[in-house]
CSV table of C-alpha atoms and ligand atoms in Angstrom, one decimal:
chain,number,residue,atom,x,y,z
A,141,MET,CA,-5.3,14.6,38.4
A,142,ASN,CA,-3.4,17.0,36.1
A,143,LEU,CA,-2.2,15.4,32.9
A,144,THR,CA,0.2,18.0,31.6
A,145,LEU,CA,2.9,16.0,29.7
A,146,SER,CA,1.3,16.5,26.3
A,147,ASN,CA,-1.8,17.5,24.6
A,148,PRO,CA,-2.7,14.6,22.4
A,149,THR,CA,-5.6,16.6,20.9
A,150,ALA,CA,-3.4,19.4,19.5
A,151,PRO,CA,-4.2,20.2,15.8
A,152,ALA,CA,-2.1,18.4,13.2
A,153,PRO,CA,0.8,20.4,11.9
A,154,ASP,CA,1.3,20.8,8.1
A,155,SER,CA,4.0,18.2,8.3
A,156,ALA,CA,1.6,15.4,9.5
A,157,ASP,CA,1.4,12.3,7.3
A,158,GLY,CA,-2.1,10.9,7.2
A,159,GLY,CA,-2.9,12.4,10.5
A,160,THR,CA,0.3,11.2,12.2
A,161,TRP,CA,3.3,13.3,13.3
A,162,LEU,CA,6.2,13.4,15.7
A,163,ALA,CA,6.3,15.9,18.5
A,164,CYS,CA,8.9,16.8,21.1
A,165,ILE,CA,7.8,16.4,24.7
A,166,ASP,CA,9.9,19.4,25.9
A,167,CYS,CA,9.4,22.1,23.2
A,168,GLU,CA,7.1,23.1,20.4
A,169,TRP,CA,8.9,21.1,17.7
A,170,THR,CA,6.8,18.9,15.4
A,171,GLY,CA,7.8,17.1,12.3
A,172,PRO,CA,6.8,14.4,9.7
A,173,PRO,CA,6.9,10.9,11.0
A,174,PHE,CA,8.6,8.9,8.3
A,175,ASP,CA,10.6,11.4,6.1
A,176,GLU,CA,13.7,11.5,8.1
A,177,ILE,CA,15.1,9.3,10.9
A,178,ARG,CA,14.9,11.0,14.2
A,179,TYR,CA,15.2,9.7,17.7
A,180,ARG,CA,15.4,13.1,19.5
A,181,CYS,CA,14.2,16.6,18.9
A,182,PRO,CA,16.4,18.5,16.5
A,183,ASP,CA,15.9,21.7,18.4
A,184,CYS,CA,16.3,20.8,22.1
A,185,ASP,CA,17.4,17.1,22.1
A,186,GLY,CA,14.2,16.2,24.0
A,187,LEU,CA,12.4,12.8,23.7
A,188,LEU,CA,9.9,12.5,20.8
A,189,GLU,CA,6.4,11.0,20.8
A,190,VAL,CA,4.0,10.1,18.1
A,191,ARG,CA,0.8,12.1,17.9
A,192,TYR,CA,-2.5,11.6,16.0
A,193,ALA,CA,-5.2,13.8,14.6
A,194,ASP,CA,-7.9,11.3,15.5
A,195,LEU,CA,-7.9,9.2,18.6
A,196,PRO,CA,-10.0,5.9,18.4
A,197,THR,CA,-12.5,4.7,21.0
A,198,PHE,CA,-13.1,1.2,22.3
A,199,ASP,CA,-16.0,0.9,19.8
A,200,ASP,CA,-13.5,1.5,17.0
A,201,PHE,CA,-11.3,-1.3,18.4
A,202,ALA,CA,-14.2,-3.6,18.7
A,203,LYS,CA,-14.8,-3.2,14.9
A,204,SER,CA,-11.2,-4.1,14.1
A,205,GLU,CA,-10.3,-7.3,12.2
A,206,GLY,CA,-6.8,-7.3,13.6
A,207,ARG,CA,-5.7,-9.6,16.5
A,208,GLY,CA,-3.5,-8.9,19.5
A,209,VAL,CA,-1.5,-5.7,19.1
A,210,TRP,CA,-3.2,-5.2,15.7
A,211,ARG,CA,-6.7,-5.1,17.2
A,212,TYR,CA,-5.5,-1.6,18.2
A,213,ALA,CA,-4.3,-0.6,14.7
A,214,ASP,CA,-6.4,2.6,14.8
A,215,ALA,CA,-4.2,3.8,17.7
A,216,LEU,CA,-0.9,3.0,15.9
A,217,PRO,CA,1.3,4.8,13.4
A,218,VAL,CA,1.1,2.1,10.7
A,219,GLU,CA,-1.9,0.0,9.6
A,220,SER,CA,-0.2,-3.4,9.9
A,221,GLY,CA,3.1,-4.8,11.3
A,222,VAL,CA,5.8,-7.4,10.8
A,223,SER,CA,3.7,-9.7,12.9
A,224,ILE,CA,3.9,-13.2,14.5
A,225,ASP,CA,0.7,-12.7,16.6
A,226,GLU,CA,2.0,-10.6,19.5
A,227,GLY,CA,-0.2,-9.2,22.2
A,228,ASP,CA,-3.6,-10.5,23.6
A,229,THR,CA,-1.7,-11.9,26.6
A,230,PRO,CA,-3.5,-13.3,29.6
A,231,LEU,CA,-4.7,-11.3,32.6
A,232,TYR,CA,-4.5,-14.0,35.3
A,233,GLU,CA,-6.2,-14.3,38.6
A,234,VAL,CA,-3.6,-15.0,41.4
A,235,PRO,CA,-5.8,-16.2,44.3
A,236,THR,CA,-3.0,-17.0,46.7
A,237,ILE,CA,-1.1,-13.7,46.3
A,238,GLU,CA,-4.4,-11.8,46.2
A,239,ASP,CA,-5.4,-13.3,49.6
A,240,GLU,CA,-1.9,-12.8,51.0
A,241,VAL,CA,-1.6,-9.1,50.1
A,242,GLY,CA,-5.3,-8.3,50.7
A,243,VAL,CA,-6.5,-6.0,47.9
A,244,SER,CA,-9.9,-5.8,46.4
A,245,ALA,CA,-8.9,-7.5,43.2
A,246,LEU,CA,-5.4,-8.5,41.9
A,247,ARG,CA,-4.6,-9.6,38.4
A,248,VAL,CA,-1.3,-10.4,36.7
A,249,LYS,CA,-0.8,-9.3,33.1
A,250,HIS,CA,1.6,-11.9,31.8
A,251,GLU,CA,3.6,-10.4,29.0
A,252,GLY,CA,5.9,-13.5,29.1
A,253,MET,CA,3.2,-15.1,26.9
A,254,ASN,CA,4.2,-13.1,23.9
A,255,PRO,CA,5.9,-15.0,20.9
A,256,THR,CA,9.5,-14.4,22.1
A,257,GLY,CA,8.5,-14.4,25.8
A,258,SER,CA,8.4,-10.7,26.6
A,259,PHE,CA,6.5,-7.4,26.0
A,260,LYS,CA,9.2,-6.3,23.6
A,261,ASP,CA,7.4,-8.1,20.8
A,262,ARG,CA,4.6,-5.5,21.0
A,263,GLY,CA,7.1,-2.8,20.3
A,264,MET,CA,9.0,-4.6,17.6
A,265,THR,CA,6.0,-5.5,15.5
A,266,VAL,CA,5.5,-1.8,15.0
A,267,GLY,CA,9.1,-0.6,15.1
A,268,VAL,CA,10.4,-3.1,12.5
A,269,LYS,CA,7.5,-2.2,10.2
A,270,VAL,CA,8.3,1.5,10.5
A,271,ALA,CA,12.0,0.6,9.7
A,272,GLU,CA,10.7,-1.2,6.6
A,273,LYS,CA,8.7,1.9,5.6
A,274,ILE,CA,11.6,4.2,6.1
A,275,GLY,CA,13.9,1.8,4.3
A,276,THR,CA,16.9,0.8,6.5
A,277,ASP,CA,19.6,-1.9,5.9
A,278,ARG,CA,20.4,-2.7,9.5
A,279,LEU,CA,18.5,-2.8,12.7
A,280,ALA,CA,20.3,-2.4,16.0
A,281,CYS,CA,19.8,-2.3,19.8
A,282,ALA,CA,21.5,-2.4,23.1
A,283,SER,CA,20.0,-5.0,25.4
A,284,THR,CA,19.9,-6.7,28.7
A,285,GLY,CA,18.5,-9.6,26.7
A,286,ASN,CA,14.8,-9.3,25.8
A,287,THR,CA,15.0,-6.4,23.4
A,288,SER,CA,17.8,-8.3,21.5
A,289,ALA,CA,15.7,-11.5,21.4
A,290,ALA,CA,12.7,-9.7,20.0
A,291,LEU,CA,14.6,-7.6,17.5
A,292,ALA,CA,16.5,-10.6,16.3
A,293,CYS,CA,13.2,-12.5,15.7
A,294,TYR,CA,11.3,-9.6,14.1
A,295,GLY,CA,14.3,-8.4,12.1
A,296,THR,CA,14.9,-11.8,10.6
A,297,ARG,CA,11.2,-12.1,9.8
A,298,ALA,CA,11.5,-8.8,7.9
A,299,GLY,CA,14.7,-10.0,6.2
A,300,THR,CA,16.9,-7.3,7.6
A,301,GLU,CA,20.3,-7.5,9.2
A,302,VAL,CA,20.3,-7.2,13.0
A,303,LEU,CA,23.1,-6.0,15.3
A,304,VAL,CA,22.8,-6.3,19.1
A,305,LEU,CA,25.1,-5.0,21.8
A,306,LEU,CA,25.0,-6.9,25.1
A,307,PRO,CA,26.8,-6.3,28.4
A,308,ALA,CA,29.3,-9.2,28.5
A,309,GLY,CA,28.4,-11.9,31.1
A,310,LYS,CA,25.2,-10.1,32.3
A,311,VAL,CA,22.5,-11.5,30.0
A,312,ALA,CA,20.4,-14.5,30.9
A,313,ALA,CA,21.1,-17.7,28.8
A,314,GLY,CA,17.7,-18.0,27.2
A,315,LYS,CA,17.9,-14.5,25.8
A,316,VAL,CA,21.3,-14.9,24.2
A,317,ALA,CA,20.2,-18.2,22.8
A,318,GLN,CA,17.2,-16.5,21.1
A,319,ALA,CA,19.3,-13.7,19.6
A,320,SER,CA,21.8,-16.2,18.4
A,321,LEU,CA,19.4,-18.7,16.8
A,322,HIS,CA,17.5,-15.9,15.1
A,323,GLY,CA,20.8,-14.9,13.4
A,324,ALA,CA,21.6,-11.6,15.0
A,325,ARG,CA,25.2,-10.4,15.0
A,326,ILE,CA,26.0,-10.2,18.7
A,327,LEU,CA,28.6,-8.0,20.2
A,328,GLU,CA,29.5,-8.6,23.8
A,329,VAL,CA,30.6,-5.3,25.2
A,330,ASP,CA,33.0,-5.0,28.1
A,331,GLY,CA,30.6,-2.6,30.0
A,332,ASN,CA,27.1,-2.4,31.3
A,333,PHE,CA,23.8,-1.9,29.4
A,334,ASP,CA,24.0,1.9,29.6
A,335,ASP,CA,27.5,1.8,27.9
A,336,CYS,CA,26.0,-0.4,25.2
A,337,LEU,CA,23.1,2.0,24.6
A,338,ASP,CA,25.6,5.0,24.4
A,339,ILE,CA,27.5,3.1,21.7
A,340,VAL,CA,24.5,1.9,19.6
A,341,SER,CA,22.9,5.4,19.8
A,342,GLU,CA,26.1,6.8,18.4
A,343,LEU,CA,26.2,4.2,15.6
A,344,ALA,CA,22.5,5.1,14.8
A,345,ASN,CA,23.3,8.9,14.8
A,346,ARG,CA,26.1,8.2,12.4
A,347,GLY,CA,23.7,6.4,10.1
A,348,GLU,CA,25.1,2.9,10.6
A,349,ALA,CA,21.9,1.3,11.8
A,350,TYR,CA,18.2,2.0,12.7
A,351,LEU,CA,17.9,2.1,16.5
A,352,LEU,CA,15.1,0.0,18.0
A,353,ASN,CA,15.5,0.6,21.7
A,354,SER,CA,12.7,2.3,23.5
A,355,LEU,CA,14.2,5.7,22.6
A,356,ASN,CA,12.5,5.0,19.3
A,357,PRO,CA,9.0,6.6,19.7
A,358,PHE,CA,7.3,4.1,17.2
A,359,ARG,CA,8.4,1.1,19.3
A,360,LEU,CA,6.6,2.6,22.3
A,361,GLU,CA,3.4,2.9,20.4
A,362,GLY,CA,3.3,-0.9,20.2
A,363,GLN,CA,3.9,-1.2,23.9
A,364,LYS,CA,1.0,1.2,24.5
A,365,THR,CA,-1.3,-1.7,23.6
A,366,ILE,CA,-0.5,-3.3,27.0
A,367,GLY,CA,-2.5,-0.5,28.7
A,368,LEU,CA,-5.4,-0.7,26.2
A,369,GLU,CA,-5.7,-4.5,26.8
A,370,ILE,CA,-5.5,-4.2,30.5
A,371,VAL,CA,-8.5,-1.8,30.6
A,372,GLU,CA,-10.6,-4.0,28.3
A,373,GLN,CA,-9.7,-7.3,30.0
A,374,PHE,CA,-10.0,-6.0,33.6
A,375,ARG,CA,-13.4,-4.5,32.8
A,376,ASP,CA,-14.5,-7.8,31.1
A,377,GLN,CA,-13.4,-9.9,34.2
A,378,THR,CA,-14.5,-7.6,37.0
A,379,GLY,CA,-16.9,-5.0,35.6
A,380,ASP,CA,-14.5,-2.4,37.0
A,381,LEU,CA,-11.3,-0.5,36.2
A,382,PRO,CA,-7.9,-1.1,37.7
A,383,ASP,CA,-7.0,1.6,40.2
A,384,ARG,CA,-3.3,0.9,40.0
A,385,ILE,CA,-0.7,-0.8,37.8
A,386,VAL,CA,2.5,-2.0,39.4
A,387,LEU,CA,5.4,-2.6,37.0
A,388,PRO,CA,9.1,-3.2,36.9
A,389,VAL,CA,11.2,-0.3,35.6
A,390,GLY,CA,14.4,-0.5,33.6
A,391,ASN,CA,14.7,1.9,30.7
A,392,ALA,CA,11.2,3.1,31.7
A,393,GLY,CA,9.7,2.6,28.2
A,394,ASN,CA,6.6,0.7,29.5
A,395,THR,CA,5.9,3.3,32.2
A,396,SER,CA,5.9,6.0,29.4
A,397,ALA,CA,3.9,3.8,27.0
A,398,LEU,CA,1.2,3.0,29.5
A,399,PHE,CA,0.8,6.6,30.4
A,400,LYS,CA,0.5,7.6,26.8
A,401,ALA,CA,-2.2,4.9,26.3
A,402,PHE,CA,-4.2,6.4,29.2
A,403,ARG,CA,-3.7,10.0,28.1
A,404,GLU,CA,-5.1,9.1,24.7
A,405,LEU,CA,-8.0,7.2,26.2
A,406,VAL,CA,-8.8,10.4,28.3
A,407,ALA,CA,-8.5,12.6,25.1
A,408,ALA,CA,-10.8,10.1,23.3
A,409,GLY,CA,-13.4,10.4,26.1
A,410,GLU,CA,-13.0,6.8,27.2
A,411,LEU,CA,-11.6,7.5,30.6
A,412,THR,CA,-11.9,10.5,32.9
A,413,PRO,CA,-8.6,11.8,34.3
A,414,GLU,CA,-9.6,10.4,37.7
A,415,GLU,CA,-10.0,6.9,36.2
A,416,VAL,CA,-6.4,6.8,34.9
A,417,PRO,CA,-4.7,4.0,36.8
A,418,ILE,CA,-2.0,5.0,39.3
A,419,LEU,CA,1.4,4.0,37.8
A,420,THR,CA,3.8,2.5,40.4
A,421,GLY,CA,7.3,1.6,39.4
A,422,VAL,CA,9.5,-1.0,41.0
A,423,GLN,CA,13.3,-1.3,40.7
A,424,ALA,CA,15.9,-3.5,42.2
A,425,GLU,CA,17.8,-1.9,45.1
A,426,GLY,CA,21.1,-2.2,43.1
A,427,ALA,CA,19.7,-0.4,40.1
A,428,ALA,CA,17.2,2.2,41.4
A,429,PRO,CA,17.9,5.6,39.8
A,430,MET,CA,14.2,6.3,39.2
A,431,VAL,CA,13.3,5.4,42.8
A,432,GLU,CA,16.0,7.9,43.9
A,433,ALA,CA,14.5,10.6,41.7
A,434,VAL,CA,11.0,10.0,42.9
A,435,GLU,CA,12.1,9.8,46.6
A,436,THR,CA,14.1,13.0,46.3
A,437,ASP,CA,11.5,14.8,44.2
A,438,ALA,CA,14.2,15.5,41.6
A,439,ASP,CA,13.5,17.0,38.1
A,440,PHE,CA,15.8,14.5,36.4
A,441,VAL,CA,17.2,11.0,37.0
A,442,ARG,CA,20.9,10.8,38.1
A,443,ARG,CA,22.8,8.1,36.1
A,444,TRP,CA,24.1,5.3,38.3
A,445,ASP,CA,27.4,4.0,36.9
A,446,GLU,CA,27.5,0.9,39.1
A,447,VAL,CA,24.5,-1.3,39.0
A,448,GLU,CA,23.9,-4.9,40.1
A,449,THR,CA,20.9,-7.2,40.6
A,450,ILE,CA,19.8,-10.7,40.0
A,451,ALA,CA,17.1,-9.2,37.8
A,452,THR,CA,19.5,-8.7,34.9
A,453,ALA,CA,16.7,-7.4,32.6
A,454,ILE,CA,16.4,-4.2,34.8
A,455,ARG,CA,20.2,-3.9,35.5
A,456,ILE,CA,20.0,-0.3,34.1
A,457,GLY,CA,21.5,2.8,35.6
A,458,ASN,CA,20.4,5.5,33.1
A,459,PRO,CA,16.7,5.1,32.2
A,460,VAL,CA,16.5,6.8,28.9
A,461,ASN,CA,12.8,7.4,29.1
A,462,ALA,CA,12.9,9.1,32.5
A,463,PRO,CA,11.6,12.5,31.1
A,464,LYS,CA,8.4,10.7,30.1
A,465,ALA,CA,8.2,8.2,33.0
A,466,LEU,CA,8.7,10.7,35.9
A,467,PRO,CA,5.6,12.7,34.9
A,468,ALA,CA,3.8,9.3,34.3
A,469,ILE,CA,4.4,8.3,37.9
A,470,ARG,CA,3.8,11.8,39.4
A,471,GLU,CA,0.8,12.9,37.4
A,472,THR,CA,-1.1,9.6,38.1
A,473,GLY,CA,-0.3,9.9,41.8
A,474,GLY,CA,2.0,7.0,41.8
A,475,THR,CA,5.3,6.2,43.4
A,476,ALA,CA,8.5,4.1,42.9
A,477,ILE,CA,10.0,1.6,45.2
A,478,ALA,CA,13.1,-0.5,45.4
A,479,VAL,CA,13.1,-4.2,46.3
A,480,THR,CA,16.0,-6.5,47.3
A,481,ASP,CA,17.1,-9.4,45.2
A,482,GLU,CA,15.8,-11.7,48.0
A,483,GLU,CA,12.3,-10.0,47.8
A,484,ILE,CA,12.4,-10.5,44.0
A,485,THR,CA,13.2,-14.2,44.3
A,486,ASP,CA,10.5,-14.7,47.0
A,487,ALA,CA,7.9,-13.0,44.7
A,488,GLN,CA,9.1,-15.2,41.8
A,489,ARG,CA,8.3,-18.3,44.0
A,490,ALA,CA,5.0,-16.8,45.0
A,491,LEU,CA,4.0,-16.3,41.3
A,492,ALA,CA,5.2,-19.8,40.5
A,493,GLY,CA,2.9,-21.0,43.4
A,494,ASP,CA,0.0,-19.5,41.6
A,495,GLY,CA,1.1,-21.2,38.3
A,496,ILE,CA,2.7,-18.3,36.7
A,497,GLY,CA,6.4,-18.6,35.6
A,498,VAL,CA,8.2,-15.4,35.3
A,499,GLU,CA,11.8,-14.1,35.1
A,500,PRO,CA,13.2,-12.2,38.1
A,501,ALA,CA,12.6,-8.6,36.7
A,502,SER,CA,8.9,-9.5,36.3
A,503,ALA,CA,8.6,-10.7,39.9
A,504,ALA,CA,9.8,-7.2,41.0
A,505,SER,CA,6.2,-6.0,40.4
A,506,VAL,CA,4.8,-8.4,43.0
A,507,ALA,CA,7.6,-7.8,45.4
A,508,GLY,CA,6.9,-4.1,45.1
A,509,LEU,CA,3.1,-4.6,45.7
A,510,ARG,CA,3.9,-6.7,48.8
A,511,LYS,CA,6.1,-3.9,50.2
A,512,LEU,CA,3.7,-1.1,49.4
A,513,ARG,CA,0.8,-3.0,51.0
A,514,GLU,CA,2.8,-3.6,54.1
A,515,SER,CA,3.7,0.2,54.3
A,516,GLY,CA,0.0,1.1,53.7
A,517,GLU,CA,0.9,3.0,50.5
A,518,ILE,CA,-1.5,0.7,48.6
A,519,SER,CA,-4.8,0.3,50.4
A,520,ALA,CA,-7.0,-2.8,50.8
A,521,ASP,CA,-9.8,-1.5,48.6
A,522,GLU,CA,-7.7,-1.1,45.5
A,523,ASN,CA,-8.0,-3.0,42.2
A,524,VAL,CA,-4.4,-3.8,41.2
A,525,VAL,CA,-2.7,-5.2,38.1
A,526,CYS,CA,0.9,-6.3,38.4
A,527,LEU,CA,2.7,-6.4,35.0
A,528,THR,CA,5.0,-9.5,34.6
A,529,THR,CA,7.2,-8.7,31.7
A,530,GLY,CA,9.2,-11.9,30.8
A,531,HIS,CA,8.8,-15.6,30.8
A,532,LEU,CA,10.5,-17.9,33.4
A,533,LEU,CA,12.4,-19.7,30.7
A,534,LYS,CA,14.2,-16.5,29.7
A,535,ASP,CA,16.5,-17.0,32.8
A,536,PRO,CA,16.7,-20.8,33.5
A,537,ASP,CA,19.6,-20.3,36.0
A,538,ALA,CA,17.6,-17.9,38.1
A,539,ALA,CA,14.6,-20.2,38.0
A,540,ALA,CA,16.6,-23.3,39.0
A,541,ASN,CA,18.3,-21.4,41.9
A,542,ALA,CA,14.9,-20.2,43.2
A,543,GLY,CA,13.3,-23.6,42.8
A,544,VAL,CA,13.6,-26.9,44.6
A,545,GLU,CA,16.7,-29.2,44.2
A,546,PRO,CA,16.3,-32.3,42.0
A,547,GLU,CA,16.9,-35.5,44.1
A,548,PRO,CA,19.2,-38.1,42.5
A,549,VAL,CA,17.8,-41.7,42.7
A,550,PRO,CA,18.9,-45.1,41.3
A,551,ALA,CA,17.1,-46.5,38.2
A,552,ASP,CA,15.1,-49.0,40.3
A,553,THR,CA,11.4,-48.7,41.2
A,554,ASP,CA,11.8,-50.2,44.7
A,555,GLU,CA,14.6,-47.8,45.5
A,556,VAL,CA,12.6,-44.9,44.2
A,557,LEU,CA,9.7,-46.0,46.5
A,558,GLU,CA,12.0,-46.3,49.4
A,559,HIS,CA,13.5,-42.8,48.6
A,560,LEU,CA,9.9,-41.4,48.5
A,561,SER,CA,9.0,-42.9,51.9
A,562,LYS,CA,11.9,-41.0,53.6
B,672,PLP,C1,11.7,-8.6,31.6
B,672,PLP,C2,11.8,-7.1,31.7
B,672,PLP,N1,11.1,-6.5,32.6
B,672,PLP,C3,11.1,-5.2,32.7
B,672,PLP,C4,11.9,-4.4,31.9
B,672,PLP,C5,11.9,-3.0,32.1
B,672,PLP,O1,11.1,-2.3,31.2
B,672,PLP,P1,11.3,-0.8,30.8
B,672,PLP,O2,12.6,-0.7,30.2
B,672,PLP,O3,10.2,-0.6,29.8
B,672,PLP,O4,11.2,-0.1,32.1
B,672,PLP,C6,12.7,-5.0,30.9
B,672,PLP,C7,13.6,-4.2,30.1
B,672,PLP,O5,14.0,-3.1,30.3
B,672,PLP,C8,12.6,-6.4,30.8
B,672,PLP,O6,13.3,-7.0,29.9
B,673,LIG,N1,15.3,-4.8,29.4
B,673,LIG,C1,15.7,-4.2,28.1
B,673,LIG,C2,16.6,-3.1,28.2
B,673,LIG,C3,16.5,-2.2,27.0
B,673,LIG,O1,15.4,-1.5,27.0
B,673,LIG,P1,14.6,-0.9,25.8
B,673,LIG,O2,13.2,-1.0,26.1
B,673,LIG,O3,15.1,0.5,25.7
B,673,LIG,O4,15.0,-1.7,24.5
B,673,LIG,C4,16.2,-5.3,27.2
B,673,LIG,O5,15.5,-6.3,27.2
B,673,LIG,O6,17.2,-5.2,26.6
């Protein structure tokens, strides 16, 4: 395996602050982390990532007094966060699905068990803290729902105004309810998520708000802890490492963050390059620009202007982290696959059958695993982790449509018994 995207062991530039700095993934630019607000490289407009002079080991994490995400504070750009106990999510066995697909071991990392019900909390605990450190009056994001729920929650916890831009009519009810109750100002845009992100990025560039979408490199540092937890939990449960992680892809932040976690573990001497799990992305057929790029071996991802899927969380046509995520998939020997809405719903039912309630986008990971086992791309001797990113209650309408119909009965025990006997 050839891990070329960045060299996390590069010497710290003079601009580093306490051994932490920002670097462009496309050119040689480096800069201080907190002095100025930057989302992209000032020289070439490339994506930025956080780099560290010292990379911690698992022994360092074991000595940590922090919990969840903050167990991994030594790997993060700030020592503590605006926190409500995010991270330390369960790595579940799924015996029925494991038997059905036939792999050596299958686990589901259920990020729906975070405080606001999705993995976004891991990013926000770090990102909102950095915003506090930099000193900003207003936090903002574009969202298909979960980012807005998490930002509204962590932003209000920090006592900062939150502005969220949502694609009108395309966000699941639970997520709008969360943003609303946590007190965010919600703008419903007559456009899709990518339009919302264009607008909010422009607002941020004009200094109107601090952007907390995954373009923000500090937010992705928090999401990196998913990868660190998976390695530790999988090893504890099986004595082995996962060969592959299958995950849904929208804006491609998680794919990028997991790859960064593993590159840093390699640089710290904790994994060999051969031990880095294969990253395998799954998109819905109606919103699959990353899959198109992987299948056509393209250098960049073409923006899809028209996107549609039941999995509204990943109804995204212009994955902003593609320049990080394409190398993540390619350099780990992975692939990307598209699944239909029907396959997503079937997988949602299968997960529910093993006791795990997820929203549709999350079920895409299991739908993708099923398809890649059928095609033989994933082999029977692999240890696989599927990432499920959001809780079932995020999208109650999708869950009710996928589930069984309630049966109306009279308020009478005998009639209930008679009904049950039919
Ligand atoms: C539930 C859920 N799953 C998956 C994704 C996709 O994650 P990413 O944007 O990091 O690819 C998102 C958001 O984009 C999401 O909200
Ligand atoms: N699914 C996301 C889309 C935005 O992605 P982000 O990671 O860039 O914030 C959401 O929940 O809004």
